[in-house]
Amino acid sequence: MRLYGSYFLMNLKSQMQYKVAFFLVTSGTFLASFGTLLGVWIIFDRFEVVEGFTFAEVLICYAAMLISCSLAELFARGFDTFPRMLGNGEFDRILVRPRNVIFQVLATRMEFTRLGRFFQALVVMLYAIPNCGVLWSGDKVLTLSLMVGCGSLLFFALFLVYAAFSFFTVEGLEFMNILTDGSREFGRYPFAIYGDAVLRFLTYLIPMALIQYYPLLYLLGRSQRVEHMLAPLAALLFLVPSYAFFRYGLGKYRSTGS
């Protein structure tokens, strides 16, 4: 942890070298996210209820997904830019160092400008919590915490899969953005509104619904099933094949010679 803390401070200091640029970019991400929020507000201003969910209820899952994705982007940005690391030969230096590969990729790139998006989601969450009608208790707080914490790890797993594909293609595959950025954008509404086929896909293949829709039902009192509350923990199983795929790709890696 001391070593990671050193990397953390180095990344922060390097990005703060140009303080004005840093705060402008951070403020830009903070303000840009309100465009998406405005779209949600316009829908509810017209229809009031979408698939039985009110505006404040939807804001809970909107904020939880955005916080999860922002944290993953902040701490796991190295995997999101992994193809560049392969192309410029930087990954070869990582392989000869006596530290875990995943740790090094995590530590070498942190995107602090994503704090703008994080704070925007936090503002939305603080608004939604007292207005969504949830009777807050220990189990409800735990449910919301699991949605955010496990959601961050699930986004990290998707970044890991994206990086693993890069071992075979060198360049990143854009279709993965459908699962990362797409999940963040579609996650502003409960996944069930997109139909049963999409919900099944996001339950059994890419388990985004396990960190959003099912725990949301428990949070809002529409389900009393404990498995819905603990569904985010089941989503963490996705880390196993993601890690295995990354290790498989690492075994097939051939240097680009750059």
mmCIF file of C-alpha atoms in Angstrom:
data_model
loop_
_atom_site.group_PDB
_atom_site.id
_atom_site.type_symbol
_atom_site.label_atom_id
_atom_site.label_comp_id
_atom_site.label_asym_id
_atom_site.label_seq_id
_atom_site.Cartn_x
_atom_site.Cartn_y
_atom_site.Cartn_z
ATOM 1 C CA MET A 1 0.000 0.000 0.000
ATOM 2 C CA ARG A 2 2.919 2.366 0.662
ATOM 3 C CA LEU A 3 4.146 1.857 -2.885
ATOM 4 C CA TYR A 4 0.675 2.452 -4.306
ATOM 5 C CA GLY A 5 0.390 5.573 -2.177
ATOM 6 C CA SER A 6 3.649 6.828 -3.678
ATOM 7 C CA TYR A 7 2.343 6.235 -7.191
ATOM 8 C CA PHE A 8 -0.904 7.976 -6.225
ATOM 9 C CA LEU A 9 0.927 11.092 -5.068
ATOM 10 C CA MET A 10 3.175 11.099 -8.141
ATOM 11 C CA ASN A 11 0.186 10.932 -10.461
ATOM 12 C CA LEU A 12 -1.585 13.679 -8.564
ATOM 13 C CA LYS A 13 1.457 15.968 -8.543
ATOM 14 C CA SER A 14 2.101 15.430 -12.254
ATOM 15 C CA GLN A 15 -1.479 16.280 -13.193
ATOM 16 C CA MET A 16 -1.444 19.321 -10.899
ATOM 17 C CA GLN A 17 1.594 20.797 -12.634
ATOM 18 C CA TYR A 18 -0.803 22.762 -14.822
ATOM 19 C CA LYS A 19 -3.396 23.645 -12.201
ATOM 20 C CA VAL A 20 -5.559 25.870 -14.392
ATOM 21 C CA ALA A 21 -5.810 23.215 -17.102
ATOM 22 C CA PHE A 22 -6.553 20.552 -14.474
ATOM 23 C CA PHE A 23 -9.403 22.515 -12.890
ATOM 24 C CA LEU A 24 -10.809 23.513 -16.279
ATOM 25 C CA VAL A 25 -10.941 19.898 -17.447
ATOM 26 C CA THR A 26 -12.366 18.736 -14.118
ATOM 27 C CA SER A 27 -14.995 21.478 -14.199
ATOM 28 C CA GLY A 28 -15.770 20.564 -17.800
ATOM 29 C CA THR A 29 -16.479 16.943 -16.897
ATOM 30 C CA PHE A 30 -18.604 18.149 -13.964
ATOM 31 C CA LEU A 31 -20.718 20.408 -16.173
ATOM 32 C CA ALA A 32 -20.861 18.077 -19.190
ATOM 33 C CA SER A 33 -22.491 15.349 -17.109
ATOM 34 C CA PHE A 34 -25.418 17.668 -16.430
ATOM 35 C CA GLY A 35 -26.327 17.356 -20.115
ATOM 36 C CA THR A 36 -27.210 13.712 -19.506
ATOM 37 C CA LEU A 37 -29.064 14.640 -16.333
ATOM 38 C CA LEU A 38 -31.009 17.270 -18.244
ATOM 39 C CA GLY A 39 -32.133 14.597 -20.694
ATOM 40 C CA VAL A 40 -33.466 12.493 -17.818
ATOM 41 C CA TRP A 41 -35.268 15.500 -16.345
ATOM 42 C CA ILE A 42 -36.914 16.328 -19.696
ATOM 43 C CA ILE A 43 -38.269 12.770 -19.985
ATOM 44 C CA PHE A 44 -39.791 12.881 -16.507
ATOM 45 C CA ASP A 45 -41.069 16.412 -16.967
ATOM 46 C CA ARG A 46 -43.122 15.018 -19.833
ATOM 47 C CA PHE A 47 -44.140 11.580 -18.520
ATOM 48 C CA GLU A 48 -43.656 11.831 -14.699
ATOM 49 C CA VAL A 49 -43.270 8.039 -14.364
ATOM 50 C CA VAL A 50 -41.238 5.616 -16.521
ATOM 51 C CA GLU A 51 -42.033 1.911 -16.082
ATOM 52 C CA GLY A 52 -43.303 2.688 -12.596
ATOM 53 C CA PHE A 53 -40.182 4.581 -11.498
ATOM 54 C CA THR A 54 -40.306 8.219 -10.432
ATOM 55 C CA PHE A 55 -37.674 10.848 -11.164
ATOM 56 C CA ALA A 56 -36.069 10.684 -7.701
ATOM 57 C CA GLU A 57 -36.008 6.861 -7.802
ATOM 58 C CA VAL A 58 -34.262 6.869 -11.165
ATOM 59 C CA LEU A 59 -31.738 9.393 -9.873
ATOM 60 C CA ILE A 60 -30.593 6.848 -7.282
ATOM 61 C CA CYS A 61 -29.520 4.317 -9.918
ATOM 62 C CA TYR A 62 -28.253 7.122 -12.190
ATOM 63 C CA ALA A 63 -25.950 8.445 -9.459
ATOM 64 C CA ALA A 64 -24.824 4.981 -8.311
ATOM 65 C CA MET A 65 -23.809 3.981 -11.850
ATOM 66 C CA LEU A 66 -22.036 7.273 -12.492
ATOM 67 C CA ILE A 67 -20.110 7.124 -9.210
ATOM 68 C CA SER A 68 -19.096 3.521 -9.917
ATOM 69 C CA CYS A 69 -17.872 4.304 -13.409
ATOM 70 C CA SER A 70 -16.071 7.477 -12.275
ATOM 71 C CA LEU A 71 -14.164 5.610 -9.551
ATOM 72 C CA ALA A 72 -13.186 2.875 -11.996
ATOM 73 C CA GLU A 73 -11.971 5.440 -14.523
ATOM 74 C CA LEU A 74 -10.067 7.325 -11.840
ATOM 75 C CA PHE A 75 -8.154 4.335 -10.467
ATOM 76 C CA ALA A 76 -8.120 1.934 -13.440
ATOM 77 C CA ARG A 77 -7.472 4.375 -16.285
ATOM 78 C CA GLY A 78 -4.296 2.468 -17.133
ATOM 79 C CA PHE A 79 -6.362 -0.423 -18.495
ATOM 80 C CA ASP A 80 -8.613 1.944 -20.450
ATOM 81 C CA THR A 81 -5.500 3.291 -22.263
ATOM 82 C CA PHE A 82 -3.751 -0.086 -22.370
ATOM 83 C CA PRO A 83 -3.368 -0.315 -26.184
ATOM 84 C CA ARG A 84 -1.217 2.824 -26.120
ATOM 85 C CA MET A 85 0.985 1.169 -23.499
ATOM 86 C CA LEU A 86 1.472 -1.823 -25.785
ATOM 87 C CA GLY A 87 2.140 0.296 -28.849
ATOM 88 C CA ASN A 88 4.837 2.540 -27.383
ATOM 89 C CA GLY A 89 6.751 -0.254 -25.660
ATOM 90 C CA GLU A 90 5.963 0.876 -22.122
ATOM 91 C CA PHE A 91 4.451 -2.498 -21.293
ATOM 92 C CA ASP A 92 7.817 -4.178 -21.977
ATOM 93 C CA ARG A 93 9.344 -2.142 -19.143
ATOM 94 C CA ILE A 94 6.524 -3.249 -16.848
ATOM 95 C CA LEU A 95 7.275 -6.909 -17.568
ATOM 96 C CA VAL A 96 10.894 -6.674 -16.415
ATOM 97 C CA ARG A 97 10.033 -5.020 -13.101
ATOM 98 C CA PRO A 98 9.664 -7.231 -9.983
ATOM 99 C CA ARG A 99 6.068 -6.234 -9.330
ATOM 100 C CA ASN A 100 2.660 -7.601 -10.269
ATOM 101 C CA VAL A 101 1.646 -6.543 -13.794
ATOM 102 C CA ILE A 102 -1.900 -5.532 -12.874
ATOM 103 C CA PHE A 103 -0.648 -3.493 -9.931
ATOM 104 C CA GLN A 104 1.793 -1.620 -12.151
ATOM 105 C CA VAL A 105 -0.802 -0.839 -14.819
ATOM 106 C CA LEU A 106 -3.173 0.418 -12.129
ATOM 107 C CA ALA A 107 -0.516 2.545 -10.491
ATOM 108 C CA THR A 108 0.964 4.166 -13.583
ATOM 109 C CA ARG A 109 -2.193 5.935 -14.740
ATOM 110 C CA MET A 110 -4.850 7.635 -12.624
ATOM 111 C CA GLU A 111 -7.257 10.132 -14.142
ATOM 112 C CA PHE A 112 -8.042 12.695 -11.451
ATOM 113 C CA THR A 113 -10.042 14.871 -13.841
ATOM 114 C CA ARG A 114 -12.771 12.215 -13.530
ATOM 115 C CA LEU A 115 -13.439 13.688 -10.104
ATOM 116 C CA GLY A 116 -15.629 16.219 -11.898
ATOM 117 C CA ARG A 117 -18.022 13.487 -12.977
ATOM 118 C CA PHE A 118 -17.781 11.896 -9.531
ATOM 119 C CA PHE A 119 -18.784 15.110 -7.730
ATOM 120 C CA GLN A 120 -21.669 15.681 -10.141
ATOM 121 C CA ALA A 121 -22.975 12.190 -9.360
ATOM 122 C CA LEU A 122 -22.477 12.839 -5.645
ATOM 123 C CA VAL A 123 -24.588 16.016 -5.864
ATOM 124 C CA VAL A 124 -27.340 14.026 -7.605
ATOM 125 C CA MET A 125 -27.113 11.294 -4.970
ATOM 126 C CA LEU A 126 -27.407 13.795 -2.121
ATOM 127 C CA TYR A 127 -30.541 15.200 -3.751
ATOM 128 C CA ALA A 128 -32.095 11.803 -4.454
ATOM 129 C CA ILE A 129 -31.501 10.173 -1.052
ATOM 130 C CA PRO A 130 -34.030 12.287 0.915
ATOM 131 C CA ASN A 131 -36.484 12.553 -1.987
ATOM 132 C CA CYS A 132 -36.768 8.988 -3.289
ATOM 133 C CA GLY A 133 -39.106 7.762 -0.552
ATOM 134 C CA VAL A 134 -36.729 5.114 0.796
ATOM 135 C CA LEU A 135 -37.041 4.371 4.513
ATOM 136 C CA TRP A 136 -33.330 4.248 5.234
ATOM 137 C CA SER A 137 -32.080 1.514 7.529
ATOM 138 C CA GLY A 138 -28.887 -0.474 7.889
ATOM 139 C CA ASP A 139 -29.753 -2.948 5.136
ATOM 140 C CA LYS A 140 -30.695 -0.139 2.715
ATOM 141 C CA VAL A 141 -27.408 1.686 3.364
ATOM 142 C CA LEU A 142 -25.575 -1.596 2.809
ATOM 143 C CA THR A 143 -27.447 -2.138 -0.462
ATOM 144 C CA LEU A 144 -26.503 1.284 -1.792
ATOM 145 C CA SER A 145 -22.890 0.781 -0.703
ATOM 146 C CA LEU A 146 -22.751 -2.555 -2.517
ATOM 147 C CA MET A 147 -24.183 -0.991 -5.672
ATOM 148 C CA VAL A 148 -21.389 1.587 -5.738
ATOM 149 C CA GLY A 149 -18.493 -0.537 -4.497
ATOM 150 C CA CYS A 150 -19.210 -3.664 -6.528
ATOM 151 C CA GLY A 151 -20.181 -1.508 -9.497
ATOM 152 C CA SER A 152 -16.704 0.050 -9.506
ATOM 153 C CA LEU A 153 -15.103 -3.398 -9.481
ATOM 154 C CA LEU A 154 -17.375 -4.575 -12.295
ATOM 155 C CA PHE A 155 -16.354 -1.623 -14.464
ATOM 156 C CA PHE A 156 -12.737 -2.456 -13.619
ATOM 157 C CA ALA A 157 -13.359 -6.028 -14.816
ATOM 158 C CA LEU A 158 -14.663 -4.668 -18.133
ATOM 159 C CA PHE A 159 -11.539 -2.510 -18.493
ATOM 160 C CA LEU A 160 -9.500 -5.660 -17.808
ATOM 161 C CA VAL A 161 -11.309 -7.505 -20.620
ATOM 162 C CA TYR A 162 -10.701 -4.519 -22.922
ATOM 163 C CA ALA A 163 -6.991 -4.665 -22.095
ATOM 164 C CA ALA A 164 -6.895 -8.427 -22.651
ATOM 165 C CA PHE A 165 -8.265 -8.075 -26.181
ATOM 166 C CA SER A 166 -5.434 -5.630 -26.895
ATOM 167 C CA PHE A 167 -2.887 -8.434 -26.537
ATOM 168 C CA PHE A 168 -4.295 -9.935 -29.732
ATOM 169 C CA THR A 169 -5.256 -6.809 -31.663
ATOM 170 C CA VAL A 170 -2.641 -4.266 -30.365
ATOM 171 C CA GLU A 171 -5.262 -1.592 -30.981
ATOM 172 C CA GLY A 172 -8.276 -1.437 -28.667
ATOM 173 C CA LEU A 173 -11.628 -2.770 -29.825
ATOM 174 C CA GLU A 174 -14.227 -0.028 -29.980
ATOM 175 C CA PHE A 175 -17.106 -2.429 -29.381
ATOM 176 C CA MET A 176 -15.983 -2.625 -25.746
ATOM 177 C CA ASN A 177 -17.129 0.983 -25.341
ATOM 178 C CA ILE A 178 -20.670 -0.343 -25.727
ATOM 179 C CA LEU A 179 -20.145 -2.248 -22.475
ATOM 180 C CA THR A 180 -18.262 0.466 -20.552
ATOM 181 C CA ASP A 181 -19.502 3.876 -21.706
ATOM 182 C CA GLY A 182 -22.723 2.257 -22.913
ATOM 183 C CA SER A 183 -23.443 0.735 -19.508
ATOM 184 C CA ARG A 184 -22.877 4.109 -17.878
ATOM 185 C CA GLU A 185 -25.237 5.873 -20.293
ATOM 186 C CA PHE A 186 -27.955 3.210 -20.354
ATOM 187 C CA GLY A 187 -27.603 2.808 -16.587
ATOM 188 C CA ARG A 188 -29.197 6.196 -16.000
ATOM 189 C CA TYR A 189 -32.517 4.283 -16.135
ATOM 190 C CA PRO A 190 -33.334 0.896 -14.544
ATOM 191 C CA PHE A 191 -32.283 -1.733 -17.079
ATOM 192 C CA ALA A 192 -35.702 -3.389 -17.098
ATOM 193 C CA ILE A 193 -37.157 -0.550 -19.190
ATOM 194 C CA TYR A 194 -35.120 -1.759 -22.192
ATOM 195 C CA GLY A 195 -36.941 -5.095 -22.362
ATOM 196 C CA ASP A 196 -36.534 -8.656 -21.122
ATOM 197 C CA ALA A 197 -33.842 -9.596 -23.667
ATOM 198 C CA VAL A 198 -31.576 -6.743 -22.599
ATOM 199 C CA LEU A 199 -32.233 -7.465 -18.931
ATOM 200 C CA ARG A 200 -31.282 -11.143 -19.367
ATOM 201 C CA PHE A 201 -28.103 -10.172 -21.242
ATOM 202 C CA LEU A 202 -27.144 -7.751 -18.460
ATOM 203 C CA THR A 203 -27.911 -10.359 -15.824
ATOM 204 C CA TYR A 204 -26.241 -13.524 -17.108
ATOM 205 C CA LEU A 205 -23.522 -12.367 -19.532
ATOM 206 C CA ILE A 206 -22.401 -8.889 -18.472
ATOM 207 C CA PRO A 207 -23.903 -8.679 -14.966
ATOM 208 C CA MET A 208 -24.610 -4.943 -14.886
ATOM 209 C CA ALA A 209 -28.188 -5.552 -13.740
ATOM 210 C CA LEU A 210 -26.807 -7.232 -10.609
ATOM 211 C CA ILE A 211 -25.257 -3.971 -9.457
ATOM 212 C CA GLN A 212 -28.106 -1.744 -10.615
ATOM 213 C CA TYR A 213 -31.621 -3.092 -11.262
ATOM 214 C CA TYR A 214 -32.034 -5.900 -8.701
ATOM 215 C CA PRO A 215 -30.547 -4.079 -5.698
ATOM 216 C CA LEU A 216 -32.554 -1.011 -6.731
ATOM 217 C CA LEU A 217 -35.743 -3.063 -6.353
ATOM 218 C CA TYR A 218 -34.707 -3.972 -2.810
ATOM 219 C CA LEU A 219 -33.662 -0.405 -2.050
ATOM 220 C CA LEU A 220 -37.047 0.970 -3.116
ATOM 221 C CA GLY A 221 -38.975 -1.691 -1.193
ATOM 222 C CA ARG A 222 -40.286 -3.416 -4.327
ATOM 223 C CA SER A 223 -38.571 -6.639 -3.381
ATOM 224 C CA GLN A 224 -37.894 -8.205 0.003
ATOM 225 C CA ARG A 225 -35.587 -10.884 -1.345
ATOM 226 C CA VAL A 226 -32.199 -10.886 0.347
ATOM 227 C CA GLU A 227 -30.591 -12.187 -2.847
ATOM 228 C CA HIS A 228 -31.570 -8.942 -4.548
ATOM 229 C CA MET A 229 -29.813 -6.981 -1.827
ATOM 230 C CA LEU A 230 -26.695 -9.141 -2.177
ATOM 231 C CA ALA A 231 -26.831 -9.361 -5.980
ATOM 232 C CA PRO A 232 -23.847 -6.960 -6.381
ATOM 233 C CA LEU A 233 -21.636 -9.515 -4.621
ATOM 234 C CA ALA A 234 -22.607 -12.117 -7.233
ATOM 235 C CA ALA A 235 -21.547 -9.661 -9.947
ATOM 236 C CA LEU A 236 -17.989 -9.853 -8.597
ATOM 237 C CA LEU A 237 -17.768 -13.389 -10.001
ATOM 238 C CA PHE A 238 -17.256 -11.662 -13.352
ATOM 239 C CA LEU A 239 -13.772 -10.757 -12.109
ATOM 240 C CA VAL A 240 -12.734 -14.402 -12.349
ATOM 241 C CA PRO A 241 -13.144 -14.894 -16.144
ATOM 242 C CA SER A 242 -11.914 -11.323 -16.724
ATOM 243 C CA TYR A 243 -8.686 -12.008 -14.852
ATOM 244 C CA ALA A 244 -8.310 -15.431 -16.511
ATOM 245 C CA PHE A 245 -8.712 -13.859 -19.971
ATOM 246 C CA PHE A 246 -6.127 -11.198 -19.127
ATOM 247 C CA ARG A 247 -3.650 -13.831 -17.942
ATOM 248 C CA TYR A 248 -4.274 -15.838 -21.104
ATOM 249 C CA GLY A 249 -3.617 -12.775 -23.249
ATOM 250 C CA LEU A 250 -0.495 -11.983 -21.231
ATOM 251 C CA GLY A 251 0.803 -15.468 -21.997
ATOM 252 C CA LYS A 252 0.335 -14.829 -25.725
ATOM 253 C CA TYR A 253 1.935 -11.361 -25.663
ATOM 254 C CA ARG A 254 4.602 -10.549 -28.235
ATOM 255 C CA SER A 255 6.391 -7.223 -28.083
ATOM 256 C CA THR A 256 5.659 -4.723 -30.851
ATOM 257 C CA GLY A 257 9.380 -3.857 -30.929
ATOM 258 C CA SER A 258 8.691 -0.158 -30.400
#
